PDB file of C-alpha atoms in Angstrom:
ATOM      1  CA  MET A   1     185.339  78.752 136.347  1.00 39.00           C
ATOM      2  CA  GLN A   2     183.038  75.796 137.052  1.00 46.00           C
ATOM      3  CA  SER A   3     179.307  76.021 136.577  1.00 46.00           C
ATOM      4  CA  HIS A   4     178.506  76.407 140.296  1.00 61.00           C
ATOM      5  CA  GLU A   5     180.982  79.242 140.919  1.00 76.00           C
ATOM      6  CA  PHE A   6     179.936  82.870 140.787  1.00 79.00           C
ATOM      7  CA  GLN A   7     181.149  86.367 141.581  1.00 78.00           C
ATOM      8  CA  THR A   8     179.704  88.886 143.998  1.00 81.00           C
ATOM      9  CA  GLY A   9     179.314  92.637 144.282  1.00 76.00           C
ATOM     10  CA  ASN A  10     179.121  93.402 140.548  1.00 82.00           C
ATOM     11  CA  ILE A  11     175.428  94.209 140.124  1.00 92.00           C
ATOM     12  CA  ARG A  12     174.466  97.874 139.894  1.00 93.00           C
ATOM     13  CA  ALA A  13     170.894  98.177 138.711  1.00 94.00           C
ATOM     14  CA  PHE A  14     171.049 101.378 136.660  1.00 94.00           C
ATOM     15  CA  GLU A  15     174.313 100.304 135.070  1.00 96.00           C
ATOM     16  CA  CYS A  16     172.746  96.947 134.125  1.00 96.00           C
ATOM     17  CA  TYR A  17     169.786  98.693 132.504  1.00 96.00           C
ATOM     18  CA  ARG A  18     172.018 101.117 130.603  1.00 96.00           C
ATOM     19  CA  GLU A  19     174.122  98.238 129.303  1.00 97.00           C
ATOM     20  CA  ALA A  20     171.004  96.246 128.464  1.00 97.00           C
ATOM     21  CA  TRP A  21     169.516  99.102 126.423  1.00 97.00           C
ATOM     22  CA  ALA A  22     172.788  99.671 124.579  1.00 97.00           C
ATOM     23  CA  MET A  23     172.867  95.920 123.888  1.00 97.00           C
ATOM     24  CA  ILE A  24     169.374  95.551 122.404  1.00 97.00           C
ATOM     25  CA  ARG A  25     168.869  98.979 120.803  1.00 96.00           C
ATOM     26  CA  PRO A  26     170.524  98.183 117.432  1.00 97.00           C
ATOM     27  CA  GLN A  27     168.314  95.091 117.004  1.00 97.00           C
ATOM     28  CA  PHE A  28     165.317  96.149 119.077  1.00 96.00           C
ATOM     29  CA  GLY A  29     162.701  95.374 116.410  1.00 96.00           C
ATOM     30  CA  ILE A  30     163.596  91.716 115.942  1.00 97.00           C
ATOM     31  CA  ILE A  31     164.253  91.217 119.667  1.00 97.00           C
ATOM     32  CA  LEU A  32     160.848  92.697 120.493  1.00 96.00           C
ATOM     33  CA  LEU A  33     159.222  90.353 117.957  1.00 97.00           C
ATOM     34  CA  ILE A  34     160.994  87.325 119.435  1.00 97.00           C
ATOM     35  CA  VAL A  35     160.053  88.223 123.011  1.00 97.00           C
ATOM     36  CA  VAL A  36     156.408  89.001 122.189  1.00 95.00           C
ATOM     37  CA  VAL A  37     155.934  85.851 120.093  1.00 96.00           C
ATOM     38  CA  GLY A  38     157.635  83.706 122.731  1.00 96.00           C
ATOM     39  CA  MET A  39     155.526  85.160 125.543  1.00 94.00           C
ATOM     40  CA  LEU A  40     152.289  84.857 123.573  1.00 94.00           C
ATOM     41  CA  ILE A  41     152.994  81.214 122.718  1.00 96.00           C
ATOM     42  CA  GLY A  42     153.960  80.458 126.319  1.00 94.00           C
ATOM     43  CA  GLY A  43     150.898  82.286 127.598  1.00 90.00           C
ATOM     44  CA  ALA A  44     148.553  80.457 125.253  1.00 93.00           C
ATOM     45  CA  ILE A  45     150.096  77.020 125.800  1.00 92.00           C
ATOM     46  CA  SER A  46     151.498  76.742 129.325  1.00 89.00           C
ATOM     47  CA  LEU A  47     153.396  73.578 128.422  1.00 92.00           C
ATOM     48  CA  LEU A  48     155.587  75.667 126.089  1.00 96.00           C
ATOM     49  CA  LEU A  49     156.295  78.589 128.424  1.00 96.00           C
ATOM     50  CA  GLY A  50     159.555  77.101 129.712  1.00 96.00           C
ATOM     51  CA  PRO A  51     161.056  76.331 126.279  1.00 97.00           C
ATOM     52  CA  MET A  52     159.979  79.762 125.021  1.00 97.00           C
ATOM     53  CA  MET A  53     161.749  81.465 127.929  1.00 97.00           C
ATOM     54  CA  CYS A  54     164.870  79.419 127.223  1.00 98.00           C
ATOM     55  CA  GLY A  55     164.680  80.397 123.545  1.00 97.00           C
ATOM     56  CA  ILE A  56     164.357  84.076 124.458  1.00 98.00           C
ATOM     57  CA  PHE A  57     167.373  83.870 126.737  1.00 98.00           C
ATOM     58  CA  LEU A  58     169.372  82.102 124.020  1.00 97.00           C
ATOM     59  CA  VAL A  59     168.672  85.057 121.716  1.00 98.00           C
ATOM     60  CA  LEU A  60     169.626  87.572 124.403  1.00 97.00           C
ATOM     61  CA  PHE A  61     172.850  85.706 125.180  1.00 97.00           C
ATOM     62  CA  ASP A  62     173.665  85.815 121.457  1.00 97.00           C
ATOM     63  CA  VAL A  63     173.094  89.560 121.335  1.00 97.00           C
ATOM     64  CA  HIS A  64     175.104  90.093 124.513  1.00 96.00           C
ATOM     65  CA  GLU A  65     178.016  88.264 122.891  1.00 95.00           C
ATOM     66  CA  GLY A  66     177.820  90.380 119.731  1.00 94.00           C
ATOM     67  CA  ARG A  67     175.914  88.005 117.479  1.00 95.00           C
ATOM     68  CA  GLU A  68     172.832  88.704 115.418  1.00 96.00           C
ATOM     69  CA  ALA A  69     169.393  88.090 116.916  1.00 97.00           C
ATOM     70  CA  LYS A  70     167.685  85.371 114.853  1.00 96.00           C
ATOM     71  CA  PHE A  71     164.007  84.492 115.141  1.00 96.00           C
ATOM     72  CA  ALA A  72     164.727  80.821 114.422  1.00 95.00           C
ATOM     73  CA  ARG A  73     166.824  80.716 117.585  1.00 96.00           C
ATOM     74  CA  LEU A  74     163.616  80.819 119.631  1.00 96.00           C
ATOM     75  CA  SER A  75     162.896  77.187 118.743  1.00 96.00           C
ATOM     76  CA  ASN A  76     166.252  76.093 120.202  1.00 96.00           C
ATOM     77  CA  GLY A  77     164.673  76.521 123.608  1.00 97.00           C
ATOM     78  CA  PHE A  78     163.119  73.080 123.086  1.00 97.00           C
ATOM     79  CA  GLN A  79     166.594  71.610 123.692  1.00 96.00           C
ATOM     80  CA  PHE A  80     165.884  72.353 127.362  1.00 97.00           C
ATOM     81  CA  PHE A  81     162.242  71.271 127.396  1.00 97.00           C
ATOM     82  CA  LEU A  82     162.249  69.054 130.498  1.00 96.00           C
ATOM     83  CA  PRO A  83     164.145  71.276 132.969  1.00 97.00           C
ATOM     84  CA  ALA A  84     162.363  74.374 131.618  1.00 97.00           C
ATOM     85  CA  PHE A  85     158.947  72.726 131.949  1.00 96.00           C
ATOM     86  CA  LEU A  86     159.712  71.537 135.490  1.00 96.00           C
ATOM     87  CA  LEU A  87     160.927  75.014 136.457  1.00 97.00           C
ATOM     88  CA  VAL A  88     157.664  76.595 135.272  1.00 95.00           C
ATOM     89  CA  LEU A  89     155.776  73.902 137.184  1.00 94.00           C
ATOM     90  CA  ILE A  90     157.688  74.729 140.363  1.00 93.00           C
ATOM     91  CA  ILE A  91     157.057  78.448 139.843  1.00 91.00           C
ATOM     92  CA  MET A  92     153.329  77.958 139.270  1.00 88.00           C
ATOM     93  CA  LEU A  93     152.654  75.319 141.949  1.00 85.00           C
ATOM     94  CA  PRO A  94     152.447  77.802 144.863  1.00 79.00           C
ATOM     95  CA  VAL A  95     149.871  79.835 142.895  1.00 78.00           C
ATOM     96  CA  VAL A  96     147.718  76.731 142.468  1.00 79.00           C
ATOM     97  CA  VAL A  97     148.051  75.915 146.172  1.00 77.00           C
ATOM     98  CA  MET A  98     147.071  79.492 147.020  1.00 74.00           C
ATOM     99  CA  PHE A  99     143.962  79.213 144.842  1.00 73.00           C
ATOM    100  CA  LEU A 100     142.970  75.906 146.430  1.00 74.00           C
ATOM    101  CA  ILE A 101     143.391  77.223 149.974  1.00 71.00           C
ATOM    102  CA  VAL A 102     141.779  80.651 149.621  1.00 68.00           C
ATOM    103  CA  TYR A 103     139.323  80.635 146.750  1.00 68.00           C
ATOM    104  CA  LEU A 104     138.193  77.051 146.198  1.00 69.00           C
ATOM    105  CA  PRO A 105     136.179  76.882 149.455  1.00 67.00           C
ATOM    106  CA  ILE A 106     134.158  79.996 148.631  1.00 65.00           C
ATOM    107  CA  ILE A 107     133.563  78.781 145.068  1.00 68.00           C
ATOM    108  CA  ALA A 108     132.395  75.413 146.412  1.00 62.00           C
ATOM    109  CA  MET A 109     130.049  77.108 148.876  1.00 62.00           C
ATOM    110  CA  THR A 110     128.620  79.320 146.133  1.00 64.00           C
ATOM    111  CA  LEU A 111     127.981  76.356 143.853  1.00 61.00           C
ATOM    112  CA  ALA A 112     126.362  74.479 146.727  1.00 54.00           C
ATOM    113  CA  GLY A 113     123.973  77.386 147.283  1.00 55.00           C
ATOM    114  CA  GLU A 114     125.223  78.190 150.782  1.00 59.00           C
ATOM    115  CA  ARG A 115     125.308  81.822 151.840  1.00 66.00           C
ATOM    116  CA  MET A 116     127.583  83.598 154.283  1.00 64.00           C
ATOM    117  CA  SER A 117     126.320  86.084 156.813  1.00 70.00           C
ATOM    118  CA  GLU A 118     127.724  89.601 156.564  1.00 69.00           C
ATOM    119  CA  ASP A 119     130.044  88.959 159.514  1.00 75.00           C
ATOM    120  CA  GLN A 120     131.271  85.714 157.963  1.00 68.00           C
ATOM    121  CA  LEU A 121     131.825  87.430 154.631  1.00 67.00           C
ATOM    122  CA  TRP A 122     133.900  90.219 156.175  1.00 75.00           C
ATOM    123  CA  THR A 123     135.896  87.714 158.212  1.00 78.00           C
ATOM    124  CA  PHE A 124     136.592  85.710 155.084  1.00 72.00           C
ATOM    125  CA  LEU A 125     137.596  88.777 153.044  1.00 73.00           C
ATOM    126  CA  ILE A 126     139.949  90.096 155.727  1.00 81.00           C
ATOM    127  CA  THR A 127     141.495  86.646 156.211  1.00 78.00           C
ATOM    128  CA  ALA A 128     141.899  86.237 152.444  1.00 73.00           C
ATOM    129  CA  LEU A 129     143.537  89.668 152.193  1.00 78.00           C
ATOM    130  CA  ILE A 130     146.016  88.842 154.951  1.00 82.00           C
ATOM    131  CA  VAL A 131     146.821  85.455 153.433  1.00 76.00           C
ATOM    132  CA  GLU A 132     147.229  87.004 149.972  1.00 76.00           C
ATOM    133  CA  SER A 133     149.535  89.731 151.320  1.00 81.00           C
ATOM    134  CA  VAL A 134     151.760  87.186 153.039  1.00 81.00           C
ATOM    135  CA  PHE A 135     151.659  85.033 149.922  1.00 80.00           C
ATOM    136  CA  VAL A 136     152.698  87.944 147.669  1.00 78.00           C
ATOM    137  CA  VAL A 137     155.690  88.685 149.901  1.00 83.00           C
ATOM    138  CA  LEU A 138     156.730  85.027 149.994  1.00 83.00           C
ATOM    139  CA  MET A 139     156.284  84.607 146.235  1.00 82.00           C
ATOM    140  CA  THR A 140     158.307  87.759 145.550  1.00 82.00           C
ATOM    141  CA  CYS A 141     161.150  86.372 147.660  1.00 87.00           C
ATOM    142  CA  PHE A 142     160.824  82.974 145.990  1.00 87.00           C
ATOM    143  CA  HIS A 143     160.822  84.368 142.449  1.00 86.00           C
ATOM    144  CA  THR A 144     163.760  86.621 143.305  1.00 90.00           C
ATOM    145  CA  LEU A 145     165.812  83.584 144.283  1.00 93.00           C
ATOM    146  CA  LEU A 146     164.890  81.962 140.947  1.00 95.00           C
ATOM    147  CA  LEU A 147     165.971  84.992 138.894  1.00 95.00           C
ATOM    148  CA  PHE A 148     168.885  83.251 137.175  1.00 96.00           C
ATOM    149  CA  SER A 149     167.325  79.782 136.866  1.00 97.00           C
ATOM    150  CA  PHE A 150     166.387  79.976 133.163  1.00 97.00           C
ATOM    151  CA  PRO A 151     169.759  81.501 132.184  1.00 97.00           C
ATOM    152  CA  LEU A 152     171.558  78.772 134.146  1.00 96.00           C
ATOM    153  CA  ILE A 153     169.601  76.044 132.361  1.00 97.00           C
ATOM    154  CA  VAL A 154     170.547  77.572 129.007  1.00 96.00           C
ATOM    155  CA  ASP A 155     174.102  78.649 129.776  1.00 95.00           C
ATOM    156  CA  LYS A 156     175.368  75.964 132.161  1.00 94.00           C
ATOM    157  CA  LYS A 157     173.126  73.069 131.060  1.00 94.00           C
ATOM    158  CA  LEU A 158     171.985  72.559 134.649  1.00 95.00           C
ATOM    159  CA  GLY A 159     168.987  70.480 135.606  1.00 95.00           C
ATOM    160  CA  VAL A 160     166.074  72.166 137.329  1.00 96.00           C
ATOM    161  CA  ILE A 161     167.274  71.462 140.888  1.00 96.00           C
ATOM    162  CA  GLY A 162     170.836  72.522 140.101  1.00 95.00           C
ATOM    163  CA  ALA A 163     169.611  75.700 138.399  1.00 96.00           C
ATOM    164  CA  ILE A 164     167.352  76.610 141.325  1.00 96.00           C
ATOM    165  CA  ARG A 165     170.040  75.893 143.905  1.00 96.00           C
ATOM    166  CA  THR A 166     172.748  77.805 142.029  1.00 96.00           C
ATOM    167  CA  SER A 167     170.440  80.743 141.297  1.00 96.00           C
ATOM    168  CA  ALA A 168     169.368  80.979 144.933  1.00 95.00           C
ATOM    169  CA  LYS A 169     172.982  80.960 146.144  1.00 95.00           C
ATOM    170  CA  ALA A 170     174.046  83.588 143.598  1.00 95.00           C
ATOM    171  CA  VAL A 171     171.066  85.833 144.346  1.00 95.00           C
ATOM    172  CA  TRP A 172     171.587  85.538 148.098  1.00 94.00           C
ATOM    173  CA  ALA A 173     175.266  86.433 147.718  1.00 94.00           C
ATOM    174  CA  ASN A 174     174.285  89.480 145.616  1.00 94.00           C
ATOM    175  CA  LEU A 175     171.037  90.296 147.391  1.00 93.00           C
ATOM    176  CA  GLY A 176     171.469  94.079 147.500  1.00 93.00           C
ATOM    177  CA  GLY A 177     172.211  94.361 143.796  1.00 93.00           C
ATOM    178  CA  VAL A 178     169.439  91.954 142.819  1.00 94.00           C
ATOM    179  CA  ALA A 179     166.919  93.804 145.011  1.00 92.00           C
ATOM    180  CA  SER A 180     167.823  97.091 143.328  1.00 94.00           C
ATOM    181  CA  LEU A 181     167.515  95.374 139.932  1.00 94.00           C
ATOM    182  CA  PHE A 182     163.995  94.255 140.863  1.00 90.00           C
ATOM    183  CA  GLY A 183     163.188  97.765 142.052  1.00 92.00           C
ATOM    184  CA  VAL A 184     164.214  99.357 138.772  1.00 93.00           C
ATOM    185  CA  GLY A 185     162.442  96.576 136.882  1.00 91.00           C
ATOM    186  CA  PHE A 186     159.244  97.316 138.798  1.00 89.00           C
ATOM    187  CA  LEU A 187     159.439 100.989 137.815  1.00 91.00           C
ATOM    188  CA  VAL A 188     160.123 100.078 134.181  1.00 90.00           C
ATOM    189  CA  SER A 189     157.177  97.644 134.197  1.00 88.00           C
ATOM    190  CA  LEU A 190     154.932 100.290 135.753  1.00 86.00           C
ATOM    191  CA  GLY A 191     155.961 102.731 133.049  1.00 84.00           C
ATOM    192  CA  GLY A 192     155.110 100.120 130.435  1.00 81.00           C
ATOM    193  CA  LEU A 193     151.682  99.481 131.942  1.00 79.00           C
ATOM    194  CA  LEU A 194     150.911 103.193 131.830  1.00 78.00           C
ATOM    195  CA  ILE A 195     151.320 103.136 128.034  1.00 74.00           C
ATOM    196  CA  PHE A 196     147.816 101.808 127.355  1.00 65.00           C
ATOM    197  CA  CYS A 197     148.759  98.616 129.275  1.00 65.00           C
ATOM    198  CA  ILE A 198     150.308  97.093 126.130  1.00 70.00           C
ATOM    199  CA  GLY A 199     153.544  98.965 126.797  1.00 74.00           C
ATOM    200  CA  ILE A 200     154.599  96.105 129.058  1.00 80.00           C
ATOM    201  CA  TYR A 201     155.478  94.200 125.890  1.00 83.00           C
ATOM    202  CA  LEU A 202     157.722  97.083 124.814  1.00 89.00           C
ATOM    203  CA  VAL A 203     159.730  97.020 128.035  1.00 93.00           C
ATOM    204  CA  MET A 204     159.976  93.234 128.488  1.00 94.00           C
ATOM    205  CA  PRO A 205     163.016  92.943 126.154  1.00 96.00           C
ATOM    206  CA  LEU A 206     164.789  95.544 128.305  1.00 96.00           C
ATOM    207  CA  ILE A 207     163.886  93.818 131.566  1.00 96.00           C
ATOM    208  CA  LEU A 208     165.005  90.403 130.292  1.00 97.00           C
ATOM    209  CA  ALA A 209     168.164  91.876 128.760  1.00 97.00           C
ATOM    210  CA  SER A 210     169.041  93.481 132.108  1.00 97.00           C
ATOM    211  CA  THR A 211     168.758  90.017 133.671  1.00 97.00           C
ATOM    212  CA  VAL A 212     171.261  88.687 131.119  1.00 97.00           C
ATOM    213  CA  VAL A 213     173.630  91.593 131.817  1.00 97.00           C
ATOM    214  CA  ALA A 214     173.374  91.021 135.572  1.00 96.00           C
ATOM    215  CA  TYR A 215     173.804  87.272 135.081  1.00 97.00           C
ATOM    216  CA  ARG A 216     177.019  87.753 133.109  1.00 95.00           C
ATOM    217  CA  LYS A 217     178.419  89.982 135.857  1.00 94.00           C
ATOM    218  CA  ILE A 218     177.937  87.091 138.276  1.00 95.00           C
ATOM    219  CA  PHE A 219     178.648  84.206 135.879  1.00 94.00           C
ATOM    220  CA  PRO A 220     181.226  85.492 133.367  1.00 90.00           C
ATOM    221  CA  GLY A 221     181.746  83.558 130.159  1.00 80.00           C
ATOM    222  CA  VAL A 222     180.022  82.742 126.879  1.00 78.00           C
ATOM    223  CA  LEU A 223     177.589  80.104 125.711  1.00 78.00           C
ATOM    224  CA  GLU A 224     179.126  76.706 125.124  1.00 66.00           C
ATOM    225  CA  GLU A 225     179.996  75.929 121.518  1.00 52.00           C
ATOM    226  CA  SER A 226     177.409  73.137 121.354  1.00 54.00           C
ATOM    227  CA  THR A 227     174.653  75.603 122.149  1.00 57.00           C
ATOM    228  CA  ILE A 228     175.918  78.240 119.742  1.00 51.00           C
ATOM    229  CA  ALA A 229     176.163  75.715 116.950  1.00 50.00           C
ATOM    230  CA  ALA A 230     172.513  74.822 117.394  1.00 49.00           C
ATOM    231  CA  VAL A 231     171.388  78.073 115.734  1.00 46.00           C
TER     232      VAL A 231
END
């Protein structure tokens, strides 16, 4: 099977989550540590978010293939620094554009000392709400199409454009299964947020592991030997 080929019709959300939990449960402590550290580093230093995500997926691929989760594996994500960095940039760019279009004008007006009338304020708020709602829908669709981009960079050694294109094609061909996966993931995330808000960190390994399980149902295989040897 070549890197751009994929299978269809194999994603069943609840089955993916059951397999993901069975996969990470024996090593949950170390996997949780790796995910939390990787996310905290990526959150604190945006430049490193891409490599950290690649490192996390390398660990999860290892676990999926029956190998031990190793903390040092997280640093191997730097092998994919450029495509991972560019992917994060592409993901974040629409958010920046949204901020510039919706919020920058009002911030500029506030700093300039200009005041809106009540009618102008309500018009602005309603317009901003509509624009944000449309934006959220579009971004959800966009991020859904990118679901397998990081795994493809790690697993297939694709560049950022190839990873995005291949992910989008695979997601579109498995849209029903991927949508149900997102639905279950949303419920799991909501459950995590209800646990004093910090519970989201407890469920992130499960959500990411379910992505790996779903990915392997579409792109069967194992990591290339060169990547495995880099542990």
